[in-house]
mmCIF file of N, CA and C in Angstrom:
data_model
loop_
_atom_site.group_PDB
_atom_site.id
_atom_site.type_symbol
_atom_site.label_atom_id
_atom_site.label_comp_id
_atom_site.label_asym_id
_atom_site.label_seq_id
_atom_site.Cartn_x
_atom_site.Cartn_y
_atom_site.Cartn_z
ATOM 1 N N GLN A 1 -19.498 2.043 -9.172
ATOM 2 C CA GLN A 1 -19.131 2.227 -7.766
ATOM 3 C C GLN A 1 -17.616 2.209 -7.632
ATOM 4 N N VAL A 2 -17.067 3.253 -7.017
ATOM 5 C CA VAL A 2 -15.632 3.355 -6.807
ATOM 6 C C VAL A 2 -15.236 2.471 -5.631
ATOM 7 N N GLN A 3 -14.283 1.607 -5.864
ATOM 8 C CA GLN A 3 -13.923 0.672 -4.818
ATOM 9 C C GLN A 3 -12.459 0.260 -4.935
ATOM 10 N N LEU A 4 -11.806 0.099 -3.785
ATOM 11 C CA LEU A 4 -10.473 -0.483 -3.699
ATOM 12 C C LEU A 4 -10.581 -1.739 -2.850
ATOM 13 N N VAL A 5 -9.986 -2.810 -3.321
ATOM 14 C CA VAL A 5 -10.044 -4.070 -2.591
ATOM 15 C C VAL A 5 -8.634 -4.611 -2.429
ATOM 16 N N GLU A 6 -8.215 -4.780 -1.171
ATOM 17 C CA GLU A 6 -6.908 -5.354 -0.879
ATOM 18 C C GLU A 6 -7.020 -6.870 -0.750
ATOM 19 N N SER A 7 -5.951 -7.536 -1.073
ATOM 20 C CA SER A 7 -5.862 -8.988 -0.867
ATOM 21 C C SER A 7 -4.395 -9.353 -0.716
ATOM 22 N N GLY A 8 -4.157 -10.591 -0.298
ATOM 23 C CA GLY A 8 -2.793 -11.098 -0.210
ATOM 24 C C GLY A 8 -2.226 -11.151 1.191
ATOM 25 N N GLY A 9 -2.965 -10.660 2.162
ATOM 26 C CA GLY A 9 -2.478 -10.741 3.532
ATOM 27 C C GLY A 9 -2.507 -12.166 4.045
ATOM 28 N N GLY A 10 -1.919 -12.365 5.203
ATOM 29 C CA GLY A 10 -1.893 -13.695 5.790
ATOM 30 C C GLY A 10 -0.891 -13.772 6.917
ATOM 31 N N SER A 11 -0.586 -14.985 7.314
ATOM 32 C CA SER A 11 0.370 -15.229 8.387
ATOM 33 C C SER A 11 1.638 -15.843 7.821
ATOM 34 N N VAL A 12 2.777 -15.278 8.197
ATOM 35 C CA VAL A 12 4.060 -15.790 7.734
ATOM 36 C C VAL A 12 5.042 -15.787 8.890
ATOM 37 N N GLN A 13 6.098 -16.560 8.732
ATOM 38 C CA GLN A 13 7.160 -16.563 9.724
ATOM 39 C C GLN A 13 8.132 -15.409 9.442
ATOM 40 N N PRO A 14 8.871 -14.983 10.446
ATOM 41 C CA PRO A 14 9.893 -13.953 10.208
ATOM 42 C C PRO A 14 10.836 -14.367 9.077
ATOM 43 N N GLY A 15 11.148 -13.405 8.239
ATOM 44 C CA GLY A 15 11.973 -13.678 7.067
ATOM 45 C C GLY A 15 11.179 -14.035 5.828
ATOM 46 N N GLY A 16 9.893 -14.277 5.990
ATOM 47 C CA GLY A 16 9.061 -14.646 4.853
ATOM 48 C C GLY A 16 8.641 -13.451 4.019
ATOM 49 N N SER A 17 7.858 -13.747 2.976
ATOM 50 C CA SER A 17 7.431 -12.718 2.030
ATOM 51 C C SER A 17 5.924 -12.810 1.795
ATOM 52 N N LEU A 18 5.345 -11.687 1.458
ATOM 53 C CA LEU A 18 3.968 -11.606 1.016
ATOM 54 C C LEU A 18 3.873 -10.550 -0.073
ATOM 55 N N ARG A 19 2.897 -10.709 -0.952
ATOM 56 C CA ARG A 19 2.605 -9.670 -1.929
ATOM 57 C C ARG A 19 1.154 -9.246 -1.758
ATOM 58 N N LEU A 20 0.971 -8.001 -1.401
ATOM 59 C CA LEU A 20 -0.369 -7.451 -1.265
ATOM 60 C C LEU A 20 -0.815 -6.854 -2.593
ATOM 61 N N SER A 21 -2.096 -6.977 -2.868
ATOM 62 C CA SER A 21 -2.685 -6.402 -4.078
ATOM 63 C C SER A 21 -3.750 -5.391 -3.696
ATOM 64 N N CYS A 22 -3.859 -4.364 -4.489
ATOM 65 C CA CYS A 22 -4.899 -3.345 -4.323
ATOM 66 C C CYS A 22 -5.554 -3.167 -5.688
ATOM 67 N N ALA A 23 -6.715 -3.760 -5.842
ATOM 68 C CA ALA A 23 -7.419 -3.729 -7.121
ATOM 69 C C ALA A 23 -8.514 -2.674 -7.089
ATOM 70 N N ALA A 24 -8.582 -1.881 -8.144
ATOM 71 C CA ALA A 24 -9.574 -0.817 -8.223
ATOM 72 C C ALA A 24 -10.702 -1.201 -9.162
ATOM 73 N N SER A 25 -11.884 -0.752 -8.819
ATOM 74 C CA SER A 25 -13.033 -0.875 -9.725
ATOM 75 C C SER A 25 -13.790 0.448 -9.705
ATOM 76 N N GLY A 26 -14.394 0.782 -10.833
ATOM 77 C CA GLY A 26 -15.155 2.018 -10.917
ATOM 78 C C GLY A 26 -14.334 3.231 -11.316
ATOM 79 N N PHE A 27 -13.009 3.091 -11.366
ATOM 80 C CA PHE A 27 -12.155 4.174 -11.824
ATOM 81 C C PHE A 27 -10.795 3.602 -12.211
ATOM 82 N N GLY A 28 -10.063 4.342 -13.039
ATOM 83 C CA GLY A 28 -8.748 3.882 -13.474
ATOM 84 C C GLY A 28 -7.660 4.397 -12.561
ATOM 85 N N LEU A 29 -6.783 3.501 -12.132
ATOM 86 C CA LEU A 29 -5.749 3.877 -11.175
ATOM 87 C C LEU A 29 -4.599 4.663 -11.793
ATOM 88 N N ASP A 30 -4.466 4.642 -13.093
ATOM 89 C CA ASP A 30 -3.315 5.292 -13.719
ATOM 90 C C ASP A 30 -3.220 6.778 -13.394
ATOM 91 N N SER A 31 -4.336 7.431 -13.185
ATOM 92 C CA SER A 31 -4.332 8.872 -12.890
ATOM 93 C C SER A 31 -4.211 9.167 -11.405
ATOM 94 N N TYR A 32 -4.084 8.113 -10.629
ATOM 95 C CA TYR A 32 -4.092 8.263 -9.176
ATOM 96 C C TYR A 32 -2.777 7.823 -8.547
ATOM 97 N N ALA A 33 -2.399 8.539 -7.509
ATOM 98 C CA ALA A 33 -1.358 8.038 -6.621
ATOM 99 C C ALA A 33 -1.995 7.008 -5.701
ATOM 100 N N VAL A 34 -1.300 5.926 -5.482
ATOM 101 C CA VAL A 34 -1.802 4.866 -4.600
ATOM 102 C C VAL A 34 -0.785 4.645 -3.489
ATOM 103 N N ALA A 35 -1.277 4.692 -2.282
ATOM 104 C CA ALA A 35 -0.412 4.528 -1.114
ATOM 105 C C ALA A 35 -0.837 3.320 -0.309
ATOM 106 N N TRP A 36 0.113 2.775 0.379
ATOM 107 C CA TRP A 36 -0.148 1.743 1.380
ATOM 108 C C TRP A 36 0.115 2.349 2.753
ATOM 109 N N PHE A 37 -0.829 2.131 3.639
ATOM 110 C CA PHE A 37 -0.691 2.497 5.036
ATOM 111 C C PHE A 37 -0.845 1.216 5.860
ATOM 112 N N ARG A 38 -0.395 1.266 7.081
ATOM 113 C CA ARG A 38 -0.616 0.136 7.973
ATOM 114 C C ARG A 38 -0.928 0.625 9.371
ATOM 115 N N GLN A 39 -1.662 -0.192 10.088
ATOM 116 C CA GLN A 39 -2.031 0.149 11.456
ATOM 117 C C GLN A 39 -1.898 -1.084 12.334
ATOM 118 N N ALA A 40 -0.994 -0.993 13.287
ATOM 119 C CA ALA A 40 -0.811 -2.059 14.261
ATOM 120 C C ALA A 40 -1.722 -1.786 15.457
ATOM 121 N N PRO A 41 -2.064 -2.816 16.219
ATOM 122 C CA PRO A 41 -2.939 -2.627 17.382
ATOM 123 C C PRO A 41 -2.396 -1.559 18.330
ATOM 124 N N GLY A 42 -3.240 -0.609 18.676
ATOM 125 C CA GLY A 42 -2.857 0.427 19.619
ATOM 126 C C GLY A 42 -1.962 1.503 19.060
ATOM 127 N N LYS A 43 -1.724 1.484 17.755
ATOM 128 C CA LYS A 43 -0.837 2.474 17.146
ATOM 129 C C LYS A 43 -1.563 3.283 16.078
ATOM 130 N N GLU A 44 -0.969 4.410 15.729
ATOM 131 C CA GLU A 44 -1.513 5.246 14.671
ATOM 132 C C GLU A 44 -1.301 4.576 13.317
ATOM 133 N N ARG A 45 -2.183 4.906 12.384
ATOM 134 C CA ARG A 45 -1.993 4.433 11.010
ATOM 135 C C ARG A 45 -0.801 5.181 10.412
ATOM 136 N N GLU A 46 0.127 4.455 9.828
ATOM 137 C CA GLU A 46 1.338 5.062 9.300
ATOM 138 C C GLU A 46 1.523 4.750 7.818
ATOM 139 N N GLY A 47 2.172 5.656 7.131
ATOM 140 C CA GLY A 47 2.446 5.455 5.720
ATOM 141 C C GLY A 47 3.554 4.448 5.507
ATOM 142 N N VAL A 48 3.378 3.607 4.517
ATOM 143 C CA VAL A 48 4.351 2.572 4.189
ATOM 144 C C VAL A 48 5.053 2.898 2.880
ATOM 145 N N SER A 49 4.254 3.154 1.856
ATOM 146 C CA SER A 49 4.807 3.375 0.526
ATOM 147 C C SER A 49 3.768 4.057 -0.342
ATOM 148 N N CYS A 50 4.232 4.668 -1.414
ATOM 149 C CA CYS A 50 3.319 5.314 -2.349
ATOM 150 C C CYS A 50 3.917 5.302 -3.739
ATOM 151 N N ILE A 51 3.045 5.198 -4.735
ATOM 152 C CA ILE A 51 3.453 5.318 -6.132
ATOM 153 C C ILE A 51 2.576 6.385 -6.762
ATOM 154 N N SER A 52 3.192 7.351 -7.407
ATOM 155 C CA SER A 52 2.428 8.449 -7.997
ATOM 156 C C SER A 52 1.761 7.993 -9.290
ATOM 157 N N SER A 53 0.913 8.842 -9.834
ATOM 158 C CA SER A 53 0.185 8.480 -11.041
ATOM 159 C C SER A 53 1.137 8.279 -12.209
ATOM 160 N N SER A 54 0.707 7.464 -13.144
ATOM 161 C CA SER A 54 1.519 7.224 -14.339
ATOM 162 C C SER A 54 0.908 7.891 -15.563
ATOM 163 N N ALA A 55 -0.088 8.731 -15.348
ATOM 164 C CA ALA A 55 -0.817 9.309 -16.468
ATOM 165 C C ALA A 55 0.017 10.274 -17.290
ATOM 166 N N SER A 56 0.890 11.042 -16.651
ATOM 167 C CA SER A 56 1.625 12.069 -17.375
ATOM 168 C C SER A 56 3.113 11.780 -17.488
ATOM 169 N N SER A 57 3.653 10.977 -16.606
ATOM 170 C CA SER A 57 5.093 10.710 -16.635
ATOM 171 C C SER A 57 5.368 9.424 -15.865
ATOM 172 N N ALA A 58 6.611 9.071 -15.796
ATOM 173 C CA ALA A 58 6.970 7.868 -15.059
ATOM 174 C C ALA A 58 6.586 7.999 -13.592
ATOM 175 N N SER A 59 6.067 6.940 -13.034
ATOM 176 C CA SER A 59 5.645 6.969 -11.639
ATOM 177 C C SER A 59 6.839 7.120 -10.707
ATOM 178 N N MET A 60 6.657 7.944 -9.694
ATOM 179 C CA MET A 60 7.637 8.062 -8.632
ATOM 180 C C MET A 60 7.202 7.161 -7.491
ATOM 181 N N THR A 61 8.161 6.595 -6.801
ATOM 182 C CA THR A 61 7.851 5.737 -5.663
ATOM 183 C C THR A 61 8.509 6.275 -4.403
ATOM 184 N N TYR A 62 7.842 6.057 -3.295
ATOM 185 C CA TYR A 62 8.307 6.539 -1.999
ATOM 186 C C TYR A 62 8.131 5.427 -0.978
ATOM 187 N N TYR A 63 9.037 5.408 -0.009
ATOM 188 C CA TYR A 63 8.986 4.394 1.038
ATOM 189 C C TYR A 63 9.303 5.027 2.377
ATOM 190 N N ALA A 64 8.697 4.492 3.422
ATOM 191 C CA ALA A 64 9.119 4.844 4.766
ATOM 192 C C ALA A 64 10.584 4.434 4.919
ATOM 193 N N ASP A 65 11.366 5.266 5.581
ATOM 194 C CA ASP A 65 12.805 5.019 5.687
ATOM 195 C C ASP A 65 13.117 3.637 6.256
ATOM 196 N N SER A 66 12.328 3.209 7.220
ATOM 197 C CA SER A 66 12.604 1.939 7.894
ATOM 198 C C SER A 66 12.310 0.731 7.009
ATOM 199 N N LEU A 67 11.648 0.966 5.869
ATOM 200 C CA LEU A 67 11.223 -0.151 5.035
ATOM 201 C C LEU A 67 11.989 -0.257 3.730
ATOM 202 N N LYS A 68 12.803 0.738 3.445
ATOM 203 C CA LYS A 68 13.544 0.726 2.192
ATOM 204 C C LYS A 68 14.398 -0.532 2.083
ATOM 205 N N GLY A 69 14.360 -1.130 0.913
ATOM 206 C CA GLY A 69 15.127 -2.330 0.676
ATOM 207 C C GLY A 69 14.378 -3.607 0.944
ATOM 208 N N ARG A 70 13.277 -3.531 1.690
ATOM 209 C CA ARG A 70 12.482 -4.737 1.968
ATOM 210 C C ARG A 70 11.155 -4.737 1.236
ATOM 211 N N PHE A 71 10.570 -3.551 1.040
ATOM 212 C CA PHE A 71 9.258 -3.440 0.397
ATOM 213 C C PHE A 71 9.417 -2.797 -0.981
ATOM 214 N N THR A 72 8.623 -3.247 -1.934
ATOM 215 C CA THR A 72 8.615 -2.672 -3.275
ATOM 216 C C THR A 72 7.183 -2.471 -3.729
ATOM 217 N N ILE A 73 6.886 -1.257 -4.176
ATOM 218 C CA ILE A 73 5.560 -0.955 -4.692
ATOM 219 C C ILE A 73 5.623 -0.904 -6.214
ATOM 220 N N SER A 74 4.561 -1.388 -6.852
ATOM 221 C CA SER A 74 4.513 -1.374 -8.313
ATOM 222 C C SER A 74 3.067 -1.341 -8.763
ATOM 223 N N ARG A 75 2.858 -1.033 -10.041
ATOM 224 C CA ARG A 75 1.492 -1.033 -10.558
ATOM 225 C C ARG A 75 1.431 -1.818 -11.862
ATOM 226 N N ASP A 76 0.286 -2.424 -12.101
ATOM 227 C CA ASP A 76 0.004 -3.112 -13.357
ATOM 228 C C ASP A 76 -1.218 -2.418 -13.947
ATOM 229 N N SER A 77 -0.995 -1.565 -14.922
ATOM 230 C CA SER A 77 -2.094 -0.784 -15.489
ATOM 231 C C SER A 77 -3.138 -1.664 -16.149
ATOM 232 N N ALA A 78 -2.693 -2.730 -16.781
ATOM 233 C CA ALA A 78 -3.639 -3.614 -17.467
ATOM 234 C C ALA A 78 -4.616 -4.259 -16.493
ATOM 235 N N LYS A 79 -4.155 -4.498 -15.270
ATOM 236 C CA LYS A 79 -5.008 -5.124 -14.257
ATOM 237 C C LYS A 79 -5.609 -4.099 -13.309
ATOM 238 N N ASN A 80 -5.285 -2.810 -13.523
ATOM 239 C CA ASN A 80 -5.804 -1.750 -12.650
ATOM 240 C C ASN A 80 -5.519 -2.069 -11.180
ATOM 241 N N THR A 81 -4.301 -2.477 -10.931
ATOM 242 C CA THR A 81 -3.916 -2.993 -9.613
ATOM 243 C C THR A 81 -2.543 -2.454 -9.226
ATOM 244 N N VAL A 82 -2.384 -2.179 -7.942
ATOM 245 C CA VAL A 82 -1.090 -1.809 -7.367
ATOM 246 C C VAL A 82 -0.689 -2.892 -6.384
ATOM 247 N N TYR A 83 0.585 -3.202 -6.374
ATOM 248 C CA TYR A 83 1.106 -4.270 -5.525
ATOM 249 C C TYR A 83 2.083 -3.718 -4.502
ATOM 250 N N LEU A 84 2.186 -4.425 -3.393
ATOM 251 C CA LEU A 84 3.228 -4.173 -2.412
ATOM 252 C C LEU A 84 3.909 -5.492 -2.116
ATOM 253 N N GLN A 85 5.116 -5.644 -2.634
ATOM 254 C CA GLN A 85 5.921 -6.837 -2.353
ATOM 255 C C GLN A 85 6.678 -6.607 -1.056
ATOM 256 N N MET A 86 6.486 -7.505 -0.107
ATOM 257 C CA MET A 86 7.106 -7.363 1.212
ATOM 258 C C MET A 86 8.008 -8.559 1.449
ATOM 259 N N ASN A 87 9.289 -8.303 1.596
ATOM 260 C CA ASN A 87 10.274 -9.351 1.825
ATOM 261 C C ASN A 87 10.908 -9.209 3.190
ATOM 262 N N ASN A 88 11.518 -10.298 3.641
ATOM 263 C CA ASN A 88 12.218 -10.308 4.933
ATOM 264 C C ASN A 88 11.345 -9.707 6.036
ATOM 265 N N LEU A 89 10.142 -10.204 6.119
ATOM 266 C CA LEU A 89 9.175 -9.656 7.067
ATOM 267 C C LEU A 89 9.605 -9.891 8.509
ATOM 268 N N ARG A 90 9.251 -8.947 9.345
ATOM 269 C CA ARG A 90 9.591 -8.976 10.764
ATOM 270 C C ARG A 90 8.315 -8.939 11.597
ATOM 271 N N PRO A 91 8.370 -9.396 12.835
ATOM 272 C CA PRO A 91 7.178 -9.296 13.691
ATOM 273 C C PRO A 91 6.661 -7.862 13.799
ATOM 274 N N SER A 92 7.549 -6.873 13.701
ATOM 275 C CA SER A 92 7.122 -5.476 13.783
ATOM 276 C C SER A 92 6.328 -5.030 12.559
ATOM 277 N N ASP A 93 6.291 -5.835 11.503
ATOM 278 C CA ASP A 93 5.479 -5.534 10.323
ATOM 279 C C ASP A 93 4.025 -5.987 10.497
ATOM 280 N N THR A 94 3.737 -6.668 11.585
ATOM 281 C CA THR A 94 2.377 -7.117 11.829
ATOM 282 C C THR A 94 1.426 -5.930 11.947
ATOM 283 N N ALA A 95 0.386 -5.921 11.133
ATOM 284 C CA ALA A 95 -0.563 -4.802 11.098
ATOM 285 C C ALA A 95 -1.663 -5.114 10.090
ATOM 286 N N VAL A 96 -2.679 -4.276 10.113
ATOM 287 C CA VAL A 96 -3.643 -4.263 9.012
ATOM 288 C C VAL A 96 -3.113 -3.280 7.975
ATOM 289 N N TYR A 97 -3.039 -3.729 6.747
ATOM 290 C CA TYR A 97 -2.513 -2.914 5.654
ATOM 291 C C TYR A 97 -3.673 -2.417 4.798
ATOM 292 N N TYR A 98 -3.658 -1.118 4.538
ATOM 293 C CA TYR A 98 -4.704 -0.476 3.749
ATOM 294 C C TYR A 98 -4.091 0.155 2.504
ATOM 295 N N CYS A 99 -4.801 0.096 1.403
ATOM 296 C CA CYS A 99 -4.407 0.909 0.263
ATOM 297 C C CYS A 99 -5.375 2.077 0.140
ATOM 298 N N ALA A 100 -4.862 3.164 -0.418
ATOM 299 C CA ALA A 100 -5.638 4.386 -0.554
ATOM 300 C C ALA A 100 -5.221 5.089 -1.835
ATOM 301 N N ALA A 101 -6.141 5.847 -2.421
ATOM 302 C CA ALA A 101 -5.857 6.512 -3.686
ATOM 303 C C ALA A 101 -6.257 7.977 -3.627
ATOM 304 N N LYS A 102 -5.475 8.809 -4.282
ATOM 305 C CA LYS A 102 -5.775 10.224 -4.472
ATOM 306 C C LYS A 102 -5.289 10.613 -5.858
ATOM 307 N N TYR A 103 -5.844 11.657 -6.405
ATOM 308 C CA TYR A 103 -5.496 12.049 -7.755
ATOM 309 C C TYR A 103 -4.036 12.502 -7.835
ATOM 310 N N ASP A 104 -3.342 11.941 -8.822
ATOM 311 C CA ASP A 104 -2.030 12.405 -9.276
ATOM 312 C C ASP A 104 -0.854 12.110 -8.343
ATOM 313 N N LEU A 105 -0.579 13.003 -7.380
ATOM 314 C CA LEU A 105 0.682 12.906 -6.647
ATOM 315 C C LEU A 105 0.504 12.312 -5.257
ATOM 316 N N CYS A 106 1.564 11.668 -4.793
ATOM 317 C CA CYS A 106 1.568 11.131 -3.439
ATOM 318 C C CYS A 106 1.544 12.249 -2.402
ATOM 319 N N HIS A 107 1.029 11.900 -1.243
ATOM 320 C CA HIS A 107 1.019 12.834 -0.117
ATOM 321 C C HIS A 107 1.251 12.022 1.136
ATOM 322 N N SER A 108 1.965 12.614 2.096
ATOM 323 C CA SER A 108 2.300 11.868 3.305
ATOM 324 C C SER A 108 1.129 11.748 4.270
ATOM 325 N N SER A 109 0.153 12.644 4.173
ATOM 326 C CA SER A 109 -0.970 12.633 5.112
ATOM 327 C C SER A 109 -2.081 11.719 4.617
ATOM 328 N N ARG A 110 -2.554 10.864 5.510
ATOM 329 C CA ARG A 110 -3.644 9.963 5.124
ATOM 330 C C ARG A 110 -4.928 10.738 4.837
ATOM 331 N N ASP A 111 -5.047 11.945 5.377
ATOM 332 C CA ASP A 111 -6.256 12.748 5.160
ATOM 333 C C ASP A 111 -6.375 13.223 3.714
ATOM 334 N N ALA A 112 -5.289 13.165 2.970
ATOM 335 C CA ALA A 112 -5.302 13.623 1.573
ATOM 336 C C ALA A 112 -5.908 12.602 0.630
ATOM 337 N N TYR A 113 -6.127 11.385 1.088
ATOM 338 C CA TYR A 113 -6.570 10.298 0.215
ATOM 339 C C TYR A 113 -8.091 10.175 0.225
ATOM 340 N N ASP A 114 -8.647 10.021 -0.968
ATOM 341 C CA ASP A 114 -10.101 10.046 -1.131
ATOM 342 C C ASP A 114 -10.738 8.662 -1.047
ATOM 343 N N HIS A 115 -10.002 7.669 -1.494
ATOM 344 C CA HIS A 115 -10.578 6.326 -1.572
ATOM 345 C C HIS A 115 -9.715 5.367 -0.759
ATOM 346 N N TRP A 116 -10.386 4.502 -0.012
ATOM 347 C CA TRP A 116 -9.696 3.549 0.862
ATOM 348 C C TRP A 116 -10.271 2.155 0.673
ATOM 349 N N GLY A 117 -9.387 1.174 0.827
ATOM 350 C CA GLY A 117 -9.842 -0.207 0.878
ATOM 351 C C GLY A 117 -10.210 -0.584 2.302
ATOM 352 N N GLN A 118 -10.639 -1.822 2.450
ATOM 353 C CA GLN A 118 -11.121 -2.288 3.746
ATOM 354 C C GLN A 118 -9.999 -2.831 4.634
ATOM 355 N N GLY A 119 -8.834 -3.050 4.052
ATOM 356 C CA GLY A 119 -7.687 -3.528 4.820
ATOM 357 C C GLY A 119 -7.489 -5.027 4.710
ATOM 358 N N THR A 120 -6.244 -5.451 4.858
ATOM 359 C CA THR A 120 -5.911 -6.873 4.881
ATOM 360 C C THR A 120 -4.893 -7.097 5.997
ATOM 361 N N GLN A 121 -5.103 -8.166 6.764
ATOM 362 C CA GLN A 121 -4.267 -8.430 7.935
ATOM 363 C C GLN A 121 -2.973 -9.126 7.519
ATOM 364 N N VAL A 122 -1.862 -8.631 8.037
ATOM 365 C CA VAL A 122 -0.558 -9.283 7.887
ATOM 366 C C VAL A 122 -0.040 -9.599 9.284
ATOM 367 N N THR A 123 0.257 -10.865 9.518
ATOM 368 C CA THR A 123 0.770 -11.301 10.807
ATOM 369 C C THR A 123 2.099 -12.016 10.600
ATOM 370 N N VAL A 124 3.130 -11.528 11.279
ATOM 371 C CA VAL A 124 4.463 -12.130 11.170
ATOM 372 C C VAL A 124 4.826 -12.679 12.548
ATOM 373 N N SER A 125 4.913 -13.989 12.625
ATOM 374 C CA SER A 125 5.140 -14.625 13.915
ATOM 375 C C SER A 125 5.756 -15.997 13.712
ATOM 376 N N SER A 126 6.596 -16.368 14.662
ATOM 377 C CA SER A 126 7.165 -17.712 14.618
ATOM 378 C C SER A 126 6.319 -18.673 15.443
#
């Protein structure tokens, strides 16, 4: 069974950090681009970051412009897992975070992704 499972969400104060994990089962993530999206209440789901497949060459990484320098995406092939390290969190980062996978290259449209996790809540509040 193909499955993506997110974990690592929670509640933090502004300026804090969290590391989200996206673990795959039923398929190997190395051949897939993995993206993180987020959806805040009443807002559209938006792209956060993406890492392209590592099967043929070094993975490329992409970030939403507003998040560069605070978020870092990485993959651990041995654990079949992709991570999103989030630092200096702000209340505006509060959302449900989803990971999604598609073969090979990243794409900005969420409709391009074939596999989705169930989401993990991130709340940033003092």
